[in-house]
Tab-separated table of C-alpha atoms and ligand atoms in Angstrom:
chain	number	residue	atom	x	y	z
A	1	SER	CA	-96.241	3.125	-41.600
A	2	ASP	CA	-92.846	2.000	-42.750
A	3	PRO	CA	-90.359	4.304	-40.943
A	4	PHE	CA	-87.709	3.503	-43.611
A	5	GLY	CA	-89.713	4.557	-46.595
A	6	GLY	CA	-89.384	1.059	-48.009
A	7	GLU	CA	-86.389	2.159	-50.106
A	8	VAL	CA	-83.346	2.681	-47.910
A	9	LYS	CA	-82.172	-0.744	-47.099
A	10	PRO	CA	-78.733	-1.280	-45.536
A	11	ARG	CA	-76.508	-2.863	-48.178
A	12	ILE	CA	-73.859	-5.239	-46.963
A	13	LEU	CA	-71.069	-7.021	-48.794
A	14	LEU	CA	-69.753	-10.233	-47.320
A	15	MET	CA	-66.207	-11.064	-48.370
A	16	GLY	CA	-63.361	-13.380	-47.498
A	17	LEU	CA	-61.291	-16.332	-48.577
A	18	ARG	CA	-62.909	-19.503	-49.767
A	19	ARG	CA	-64.204	-21.695	-46.971
A	20	SER	CA	-64.018	-18.907	-44.448
A	21	GLY	CA	-67.674	-19.438	-43.751
A	22	LYS	CA	-69.525	-16.854	-45.888
A	23	SER	CA	-72.231	-19.135	-47.271
A	24	SER	CA	-72.742	-20.700	-43.871
A	25	ILE	CA	-73.334	-17.256	-42.333
A	26	GLN	CA	-75.771	-16.367	-45.032
A	27	LYS	CA	-77.655	-19.609	-44.684
A	28	VAL	CA	-77.797	-19.558	-40.912
A	29	VAL	CA	-78.706	-15.881	-40.528
A	30	PHE	CA	-81.073	-15.455	-43.507
A	31	HIS	CA	-82.386	-18.885	-44.252
A	32	LYS	CA	-82.798	-20.524	-40.864
A	33	MET	CA	-80.409	-23.316	-41.756
A	34	SER	CA	-79.120	-25.188	-38.703
A	35	PRO	CA	-75.329	-24.786	-38.221
A	36	ASN	CA	-74.659	-28.518	-38.608
A	37	GLU	CA	-76.171	-28.554	-42.079
A	38	THR	CA	-73.584	-26.128	-43.317
A	39	LEU	CA	-71.057	-28.906	-43.229
A	40	PHE	CA	-72.648	-30.120	-46.407
A	41	LEU	CA	-72.726	-26.819	-48.292
A	42	GLU	CA	-71.232	-27.159	-51.697
A	43	SER	CA	-68.406	-24.889	-52.656
A	44	THR	CA	-69.300	-22.684	-55.585
A	45	ASN	CA	-66.844	-21.344	-58.145
A	46	LYS	CA	-68.526	-18.058	-58.714
A	47	ILE	CA	-66.688	-14.914	-57.622
A	48	CYS	CA	-69.886	-13.162	-56.693
A	49	ARG	CA	-72.966	-14.783	-55.283
A	50	GLU	CA	-75.805	-12.460	-55.261
A	51	ASP	CA	-78.476	-12.454	-52.712
A	52	VAL	CA	-80.465	-9.324	-52.698
A	53	SER	CA	-83.051	-10.675	-50.409
A	54	ASN	CA	-86.629	-9.571	-50.822
A	55	SER	CA	-87.797	-10.830	-47.586
A	56	SER	CA	-85.388	-9.098	-45.248
A	57	PHE	CA	-84.820	-5.567	-44.178
A	58	VAL	CA	-81.185	-5.988	-45.130
A	59	SER	CA	-79.869	-6.664	-48.612
A	60	PHE	CA	-76.491	-8.118	-49.230
A	61	GLN	CA	-74.100	-9.827	-51.546
A	62	ILE	CA	-71.334	-12.374	-51.085
A	63	TRP	CA	-67.910	-12.074	-52.733
A	64	ASP	CA	-65.392	-14.884	-52.664
A	65	PHE	CA	-61.740	-14.571	-52.962
A	66	PRO	CA	-60.715	-17.674	-54.888
A	67	GLY	CA	-57.084	-17.952	-55.948
A	68	GLN	CA	-56.825	-14.359	-57.136
A	69	ILE	CA	-60.000	-12.256	-57.436
A	70	ASP	CA	-59.082	-9.471	-59.699
A	71	PHE	CA	-59.758	-5.952	-58.958
A	72	PHE	CA	-58.301	-5.384	-62.418
A	73	ASP	CA	-60.732	-7.724	-64.213
A	74	PRO	CA	-62.690	-5.402	-66.491
A	75	THR	CA	-65.796	-7.595	-66.449
A	76	PHE	CA	-66.047	-7.138	-62.720
A	77	ASP	CA	-67.434	-3.736	-61.826
A	78	TYR	CA	-66.254	-3.534	-58.297
A	79	GLU	CA	-66.289	0.220	-58.309
A	80	MET	CA	-70.075	0.316	-58.861
A	81	ILE	CA	-70.650	-2.297	-56.092
A	82	PHE	CA	-68.428	-0.522	-53.573
A	83	ARG	CA	-70.172	2.697	-54.323
A	84	GLY	CA	-73.606	1.299	-53.260
A	85	THR	CA	-72.287	-0.575	-50.260
A	86	GLY	CA	-72.865	0.598	-46.679
A	87	ALA	CA	-70.812	-2.047	-44.862
A	88	LEU	CA	-68.105	-4.453	-45.963
A	89	ILE	CA	-67.812	-7.504	-43.772
A	90	PHE	CA	-64.612	-9.377	-44.159
A	91	VAL	CA	-64.684	-12.911	-42.780
A	92	ILE	CA	-61.494	-14.440	-41.413
A	93	ASP	CA	-61.353	-18.123	-40.491
A	94	SER	CA	-59.802	-18.098	-37.044
A	95	GLN	CA	-59.118	-21.842	-37.190
A	96	ASP	CA	-56.954	-21.482	-40.262
A	97	ASP	CA	-53.705	-19.690	-40.948
A	98	TYR	CA	-54.774	-16.131	-41.571
A	99	VAL	CA	-51.751	-14.546	-43.253
A	100	GLU	CA	-53.338	-14.743	-46.684
A	101	ALA	CA	-56.666	-13.468	-45.369
A	102	LEU	CA	-54.979	-10.477	-43.755
A	103	SER	CA	-53.295	-9.482	-46.983
A	104	ARG	CA	-56.632	-9.802	-48.804
A	105	LEU	CA	-58.250	-7.693	-46.122
A	106	HIS	CA	-55.679	-5.046	-46.565
A	107	LEU	CA	-56.028	-4.955	-50.352
A	108	THR	CA	-59.789	-4.843	-50.109
A	109	VAL	CA	-59.923	-2.088	-47.502
A	110	THR	CA	-57.514	0.122	-49.473
A	111	ARG	CA	-59.362	-0.542	-52.749
A	112	ALA	CA	-62.823	-0.053	-51.418
A	113	TYR	CA	-61.893	3.040	-49.440
A	114	LYS	CA	-60.586	4.746	-52.606
A	115	VAL	CA	-63.975	4.138	-54.276
A	116	ASN	CA	-66.178	4.856	-51.310
A	117	PRO	CA	-64.668	6.385	-48.104
A	118	ASN	CA	-67.969	6.072	-46.364
A	119	ILE	CA	-67.969	2.267	-46.197
A	120	ASN	CA	-67.880	0.754	-42.723
A	121	PHE	CA	-65.231	-1.950	-42.569
A	122	GLU	CA	-66.167	-4.816	-40.313
A	123	VAL	CA	-63.981	-7.923	-39.672
A	124	PHE	CA	-65.627	-11.108	-38.439
A	125	ILE	CA	-63.013	-13.321	-36.722
A	126	HIS	CA	-65.074	-16.366	-37.477
A	127	LYS	CA	-65.425	-20.051	-36.292
A	128	VAL	CA	-64.327	-19.171	-32.701
A	129	ASP	CA	-66.554	-21.911	-31.338
A	130	GLY	CA	-63.598	-24.250	-30.888
A	131	LEU	CA	-61.532	-21.712	-28.893
A	132	SER	CA	-61.360	-21.086	-25.133
A	133	ASP	CA	-62.226	-17.564	-23.941
A	134	ASP	CA	-58.529	-16.703	-23.417
A	135	HIS	CA	-57.608	-17.964	-26.746
A	136	LYS	CA	-60.433	-15.948	-28.424
A	137	ILE	CA	-59.203	-12.706	-26.907
A	138	GLU	CA	-55.636	-13.536	-27.913
A	139	LYS	CA	-56.675	-14.201	-31.531
A	140	GLN	CA	-58.659	-11.026	-31.654
A	141	ARG	CA	-55.728	-8.968	-30.306
A	142	ASP	CA	-53.334	-10.631	-32.771
A	143	ILE	CA	-55.552	-10.145	-35.863
A	144	HIS	CA	-56.489	-6.623	-34.726
A	145	LYS	CA	-52.808	-5.667	-34.379
A	146	ARG	CA	-51.617	-7.204	-37.579
A	147	ALA	CA	-54.436	-5.719	-39.658
A	148	ASN	CA	-53.829	-2.246	-38.222
A	149	ASP	CA	-49.992	-2.546	-38.593
A	150	ASP	CA	-50.484	-3.318	-42.232
A	151	LEU	CA	-52.649	-0.300	-42.736
A	152	ALA	CA	-50.229	1.848	-40.768
A	153	ASP	CA	-47.356	0.504	-42.837
A	154	ALA	CA	-49.041	1.556	-45.987
A	155	ALA	CA	-49.374	5.029	-44.669
A	156	LEU	CA	-45.674	5.102	-43.571
A	157	GLU	CA	-44.558	3.908	-46.916
A	158	ARG	CA	-45.975	6.992	-48.476
A	159	ILE	CA	-44.068	9.172	-45.975
A	160	HIS	CA	-40.935	7.209	-46.639
A	161	LEU	CA	-41.281	7.688	-50.350
A	162	ARG	CA	-41.722	11.411	-49.882
A	163	PHE	CA	-38.546	11.612	-47.831
A	164	LEU	CA	-36.481	10.033	-50.598
A	165	SER	CA	-37.622	12.513	-53.151
A	166	PHE	CA	-36.617	15.429	-50.930
A	167	TYR	CA	-32.969	14.486	-51.151
A	168	SER	CA	-32.956	15.892	-54.581
A	169	VAL	CA	-33.565	19.330	-53.154
A	170	LYS	CA	-30.059	20.909	-52.958
A	171	THR	CA	-30.180	23.342	-50.098
A	172	PHE	CA	-30.122	21.766	-46.707
A	173	TYR	CA	-32.367	24.345	-45.118
A	174	VAL	CA	-34.943	24.254	-47.847
A	175	ASN	CA	-34.836	20.516	-47.579
A	176	PHE	CA	-35.321	20.680	-43.779
A	177	TYR	CA	-38.263	23.099	-43.918
A	178	VAL	CA	-39.945	21.444	-46.807
A	179	THR	CA	-39.537	18.066	-45.222
A	180	SER	CA	-40.985	19.249	-41.917
A	181	PHE	CA	-43.830	20.956	-43.735
A	182	TYR	CA	-44.647	17.782	-45.728
A	183	LEU	CA	-44.307	15.614	-42.717
A	184	TYR	CA	-46.827	17.855	-40.946
A	185	LEU	CA	-49.151	17.773	-43.875
A	186	GLU	CA	-48.719	14.022	-44.328
A	187	THR	CA	-49.453	13.367	-40.667
A	188	ASN	CA	-52.563	15.440	-40.746
A	189	MET	CA	-53.657	14.111	-44.114
A	190	MET	CA	-53.280	10.622	-42.776
A	191	SER	CA	-55.842	11.155	-40.172
A	192	ILE	CA	-58.183	12.514	-42.769
A	193	SER	CA	-57.530	10.221	-45.665
A	194	HIS	CA	-56.581	7.006	-43.883
A	195	PRO	CA	-59.196	4.254	-44.313
A	196	SER	CA	-61.519	4.184	-41.347
A	197	ALA	CA	-60.204	1.506	-39.036
A	198	PRO	CA	-62.136	-1.691	-39.220
A	199	SER	CA	-64.181	-2.979	-36.257
A	200	PHE	CA	-63.569	-6.580	-35.063
A	201	TYR	CA	-66.108	-9.129	-33.838
A	202	LEU	CA	-65.671	-12.733	-32.636
A	203	THR	CA	-68.286	-14.823	-34.383
A	204	SER	CA	-69.575	-18.388	-34.776
A	205	ILE	CA	-72.634	-19.830	-36.419
A	206	TYR	CA	-72.941	-22.278	-33.480
A	207	ASP	CA	-74.195	-19.601	-31.115
A	208	HIS	CA	-75.863	-16.143	-31.218
A	209	SER	CA	-72.650	-14.239	-31.716
A	210	ILE	CA	-73.131	-14.104	-35.465
A	211	PHE	CA	-76.578	-12.553	-35.053
A	212	GLU	CA	-75.254	-10.081	-32.414
A	213	ALA	CA	-72.398	-9.038	-34.691
A	214	PHE	CA	-74.736	-8.646	-37.676
A	215	SER	CA	-77.053	-6.522	-35.527
A	216	LYS	CA	-74.221	-4.157	-34.649
A	217	VAL	CA	-73.197	-3.911	-38.267
A	218	VAL	CA	-76.689	-3.185	-39.498
A	219	GLN	CA	-77.430	-0.664	-36.667
A	220	LYS	CA	-74.457	1.428	-37.788
A	221	LEU	CA	-76.148	1.796	-41.212
A	222	ILE	CA	-79.409	3.142	-39.882
A	223	PRO	CA	-79.506	6.898	-39.769
A	224	GLN	CA	-82.755	6.790	-37.833
A	225	LEU	CA	-81.234	4.809	-35.056
A	226	PRO	CA	-81.058	7.590	-32.399
A	227	THR	CA	-84.703	8.471	-33.130
A	228	LEU	CA	-85.790	4.864	-32.872
A	229	GLU	CA	-83.877	4.397	-29.633
A	230	ASN	CA	-85.395	7.558	-28.264
A	231	LEU	CA	-88.919	6.360	-29.198
A	232	LEU	CA	-88.310	3.031	-27.587
A	233	ASN	CA	-87.025	4.742	-24.467
A	234	ILE	CA	-90.125	6.840	-24.243
A	235	PHE	CA	-92.231	3.880	-24.957
A	236	ILE	CA	-90.843	1.704	-22.131
A	237	SER	CA	-90.746	4.517	-19.598
A	238	ASN	CA	-94.497	5.051	-20.182
A	239	SER	CA	-95.897	1.565	-20.616
A	240	GLY	CA	-94.712	-0.769	-17.849
A	241	ILE	CA	-92.594	-2.599	-20.417
A	242	GLU	CA	-89.045	-3.328	-19.273
A	243	LYS	CA	-87.247	-3.910	-22.524
A	244	ALA	CA	-88.175	-3.460	-26.151
A	245	PHE	CA	-86.422	-4.580	-29.313
A	246	LEU	CA	-87.181	-3.862	-32.947
A	247	PHE	CA	-86.257	-6.987	-34.945
A	248	ASP	CA	-85.808	-7.847	-38.601
A	249	VAL	CA	-87.966	-10.992	-38.512
A	250	VAL	CA	-86.190	-12.995	-41.278
A	251	SER	CA	-82.625	-12.532	-40.042
A	252	LYS	CA	-83.287	-12.005	-36.303
A	253	ILE	CA	-81.062	-9.085	-36.368
A	254	TYR	CA	-82.196	-6.382	-33.995
A	255	ILE	CA	-82.386	-2.991	-35.563
A	256	ALA	CA	-82.784	-0.954	-32.394
A	257	THR	CA	-83.500	-1.276	-28.692
A	258	ASP	CA	-84.051	1.055	-25.736
A	259	SER	CA	-80.882	2.241	-23.961
A	260	SER	CA	-80.979	-0.235	-21.055
A	261	PRO	CA	-78.267	-2.879	-21.455
A	262	VAL	CA	-78.794	-5.954	-23.634
A	263	ASP	CA	-77.916	-9.221	-22.091
A	264	MET	CA	-77.251	-12.258	-24.327
A	265	GLN	CA	-79.972	-14.319	-22.655
A	266	THR	CA	-82.658	-11.727	-23.343
A	267	TYR	CA	-81.552	-11.501	-26.905
A	268	GLU	CA	-81.574	-15.335	-27.287
A	269	LEU	CA	-85.110	-15.467	-25.896
A	270	CYS	CA	-86.247	-12.927	-28.558
A	271	CYS	CA	-84.641	-15.028	-31.277
A	272	ASP	CA	-86.342	-18.142	-29.938
A	273	MET	CA	-89.660	-16.317	-29.780
A	274	ILE	CA	-89.417	-15.258	-33.399
A	275	ASP	CA	-88.595	-18.832	-34.408
A	276	VAL	CA	-91.613	-20.118	-32.494
A	277	VAL	CA	-93.927	-17.551	-34.159
A	278	ILE	CA	-92.664	-18.262	-37.581
A	279	ASP	CA	-92.695	-22.029	-37.138
A	280	ILE	CA	-96.229	-22.086	-35.742
A	281	SER	CA	-97.426	-19.799	-38.562
A	282	CYS	CA	-95.683	-22.074	-41.149
A	283	ILE	CA	-97.561	-25.071	-39.776
A	284	TYR	CA	-100.953	-23.560	-39.115
A	285	GLY	CA	-101.019	-20.155	-40.811
A	286	LEU	CA	-100.364	-20.705	-44.476
A	287	THR	CA	-103.082	-21.273	-46.988
A	288	GLY	CA	-102.349	-23.178	-50.256
A	289	GLU	CA	-100.783	-20.719	-52.699
A	290	GLU	CA	-99.090	-18.418	-50.197
A	291	ALA	CA	-95.381	-18.652	-50.252
A	292	GLY	CA	-92.474	-17.100	-48.343
A	293	ILE	CA	-92.526	-15.949	-44.769
A	294	PRO	CA	-95.891	-16.295	-42.981
A	295	TYR	CA	-95.795	-12.942	-41.367
A	296	ASP	CA	-98.310	-10.176	-41.802
A	297	LYS	CA	-100.293	-7.362	-40.107
A	298	GLU	CA	-102.107	-9.871	-37.924
A	299	SER	CA	-98.864	-11.392	-36.570
A	300	MET	CA	-98.736	-11.209	-32.766
A	301	ALA	CA	-97.842	-13.486	-29.926
A	302	ILE	CA	-97.621	-13.532	-26.154
A	303	ILE	CA	-95.476	-15.968	-24.271
A	304	ARG	CA	-95.573	-16.269	-20.510
A	305	LEU	CA	-92.367	-17.460	-18.962
A	306	ASN	CA	-92.348	-19.258	-15.642
A	307	ASN	CA	-90.512	-16.436	-13.826
A	308	THR	CA	-93.426	-13.919	-14.058
A	309	THR	CA	-92.085	-12.405	-17.186
A	310	VAL	CA	-94.251	-11.978	-20.244
A	311	MET	CA	-92.941	-11.624	-23.800
A	312	TYR	CA	-94.926	-9.829	-26.373
A	313	LEU	CA	-94.329	-9.817	-30.142
A	314	LYS	CA	-96.166	-7.589	-32.615
A	315	GLU	CA	-95.838	-6.867	-36.289
A	316	VAL	CA	-94.651	-3.338	-37.066
A	317	THR	CA	-93.829	-3.364	-40.774
A	318	LYS	CA	-93.506	-6.056	-43.466
A	319	PHE	CA	-90.015	-6.860	-42.221
A	320	LEU	CA	-89.964	-5.656	-38.658
A	321	ALA	CA	-91.442	-6.832	-35.350
A	322	LEU	CA	-91.504	-5.308	-31.880
A	323	VAL	CA	-90.455	-7.780	-29.180
A	324	CYS	CA	-91.019	-6.695	-25.529
A	325	PHE	CA	-90.411	-7.984	-22.068
A	326	LEU	CA	-92.789	-7.044	-19.213
A	327	ARG	CA	-93.745	-8.225	-15.767
A	328	GLU	CA	-96.924	-10.265	-15.428
A	329	GLU	CA	-98.476	-7.524	-13.184
A	330	SER	CA	-98.021	-4.868	-15.840
A	331	PHE	CA	-99.459	-7.148	-18.410
A	332	GLU	CA	-102.579	-7.871	-16.341
A	333	ARG	CA	-103.213	-4.135	-16.168
A	334	LYS	CA	-103.811	-4.090	-19.887
A	335	GLY	CA	-106.328	-1.643	-21.100
A	336	GLN	CA	-105.399	0.922	-18.520
A	337	ARG	CA	-102.150	2.104	-19.953
A	338	VAL	CA	-102.300	2.558	-23.624
A	339	PHE	CA	-100.137	5.042	-25.416
A	340	VAL	CA	-99.987	6.312	-28.897
A	341	CYS	CA	-97.137	8.034	-30.690
A	342	GLN	CA	-97.933	11.480	-32.030
A	343	GLY	CA	-94.858	12.969	-33.586
A	344	HIS	CA	-92.333	12.650	-30.841
A	345	LYS	CA	-94.826	12.632	-27.976
A	346	PHE	CA	-96.843	9.886	-26.401
A	347	SER	CA	-100.230	10.698	-25.088
A	348	GLN	CA	-102.502	8.489	-23.061
A	349	LEU	CA	-105.631	7.150	-24.691
A	350	PRO	CA	-107.800	5.853	-21.863
A	351	GLY	CA	-109.886	2.830	-22.716
A	352	HIS	CA	-108.400	2.504	-26.167
A	353	GLY	CA	-108.646	-1.211	-26.669
A	354	SER	CA	-106.643	-3.680	-24.628
A	355	ASP	CA	-103.530	-3.827	-26.716
A	356	PRO	CA	-100.650	-1.967	-25.045
A	357	VAL	CA	-98.230	-2.008	-27.951
A	358	ALA	CA	-100.286	-1.913	-31.060
A	359	CYS	CA	-100.227	1.870	-31.163
A	360	ILE	CA	-96.592	2.668	-30.964
A	361	PHE	CA	-95.637	3.186	-34.485
B	401	LIG	P1	-67.483	-20.023	-47.935
B	401	LIG	O1	-66.698	-20.662	-49.045
B	401	LIG	O2	-66.755	-18.799	-47.402
B	401	LIG	O3	-68.837	-19.731	-48.350
B	401	LIG	O4	-67.487	-21.071	-46.725
B	401	LIG	P2	-68.620	-22.086	-46.324
B	401	LIG	O5	-69.782	-21.364	-45.824
B	401	LIG	O6	-68.829	-23.073	-47.427
B	401	LIG	O7	-67.995	-22.806	-45.028
B	401	LIG	C1	-66.843	-23.617	-45.081
B	401	LIG	C2	-66.887	-24.614	-43.905
B	401	LIG	O8	-66.826	-23.893	-42.675
B	401	LIG	C3	-68.182	-25.417	-43.793
B	401	LIG	O9	-67.823	-26.748	-43.569
B	401	LIG	C4	-68.881	-24.915	-42.559
B	401	LIG	O10	-69.578	-25.841	-41.847
B	401	LIG	C5	-67.719	-24.365	-41.700
B	401	LIG	N1	-68.124	-23.280	-40.863
B	401	LIG	C6	-68.759	-22.110	-41.176
B	401	LIG	N2	-68.980	-21.309	-40.140
B	401	LIG	C7	-68.500	-21.979	-39.002
B	401	LIG	C8	-68.372	-21.671	-37.669
B	401	LIG	O11	-68.799	-20.613	-37.080
B	401	LIG	N3	-67.732	-22.611	-36.870
B	401	LIG	C9	-67.202	-23.793	-37.368
B	401	LIG	N4	-66.614	-24.630	-36.545
B	401	LIG	N5	-67.272	-24.068	-38.676
B	401	LIG	C10	-67.894	-23.205	-39.500
């Protein structure tokens, strides 16, 4: 069954200056567009481009900052949108001058935080494909520092303002004690009321970094994550499978994995496998009137790599697939080790078919 009750989709807002790469990210991650094709994307003049996708586990919207997007524009109900948003991704073009972007980021974070203090703020330092590794780290450090300095300055300003008002208090001692008390209060309040510090990611649509970053952003929005990870841990420790991922098929974002480390190559192989499955199904699996993603309950694939590894993909829900890695030997023993999930326990079902993963959810 659908572990997410069908309803609770992570809602994400993608924001940033014009030409920072928002549409490209959307097209590459959610519409399988190849990165080179994004060169020809037309710029739109709309402030808000809606894309509440029906095909993906994630739903999201794009907001542009043209000249001056107005938080004061009464036709633009940003409060309502911020209220329903789980994560706000702010895209900064690392190949451009980012002073303007940083001031927008600052404005956005402070505004959004006021409306909804539970939003996760995520900054994509984007288009890093042209930069050397050293240069990437340097950019990240610089942007990180400037963004946080801005936010810290905002907090300091408030303290500063408070100090000024105390000079109207006549008695020195009263002034002293009241000031210390307020300073104490302000410092402690700051840690409570200060916007949650943004997280930073280096991204590019020309490699898997954009998918990896999106995966992290989405995972933070899934309250069931620890349970899913735990189930995947139990699953791999009992089934001869070495690594298991739960993927959103359309976006190739991974929702969860077991707690063994993820290396980029493994992740890329999963993405490639999903592409192969969807492409083959598109070519051979669609009948006339069917539209959309050719992915259903029957979807399943096995790919044998030439290094004795087997990859196994299986449909889990309308949006999600389980992708596993196992050794050829474990795979050959199919039929002997089949497990089923009952509540939080797995129990062995001897002779239950020959499909080692079909029973997990
Ligand atoms: P938007 O206005 O924020 O939606 O920006 P677009 O998606 O239209 O992108 C603006 C330009 O940036 C396009 O020409 C894209 O090809 C380019 N672009 C987007 N992402 C990347 C990236 O990761 N690396 C590079 N080098 N260019 C990118």
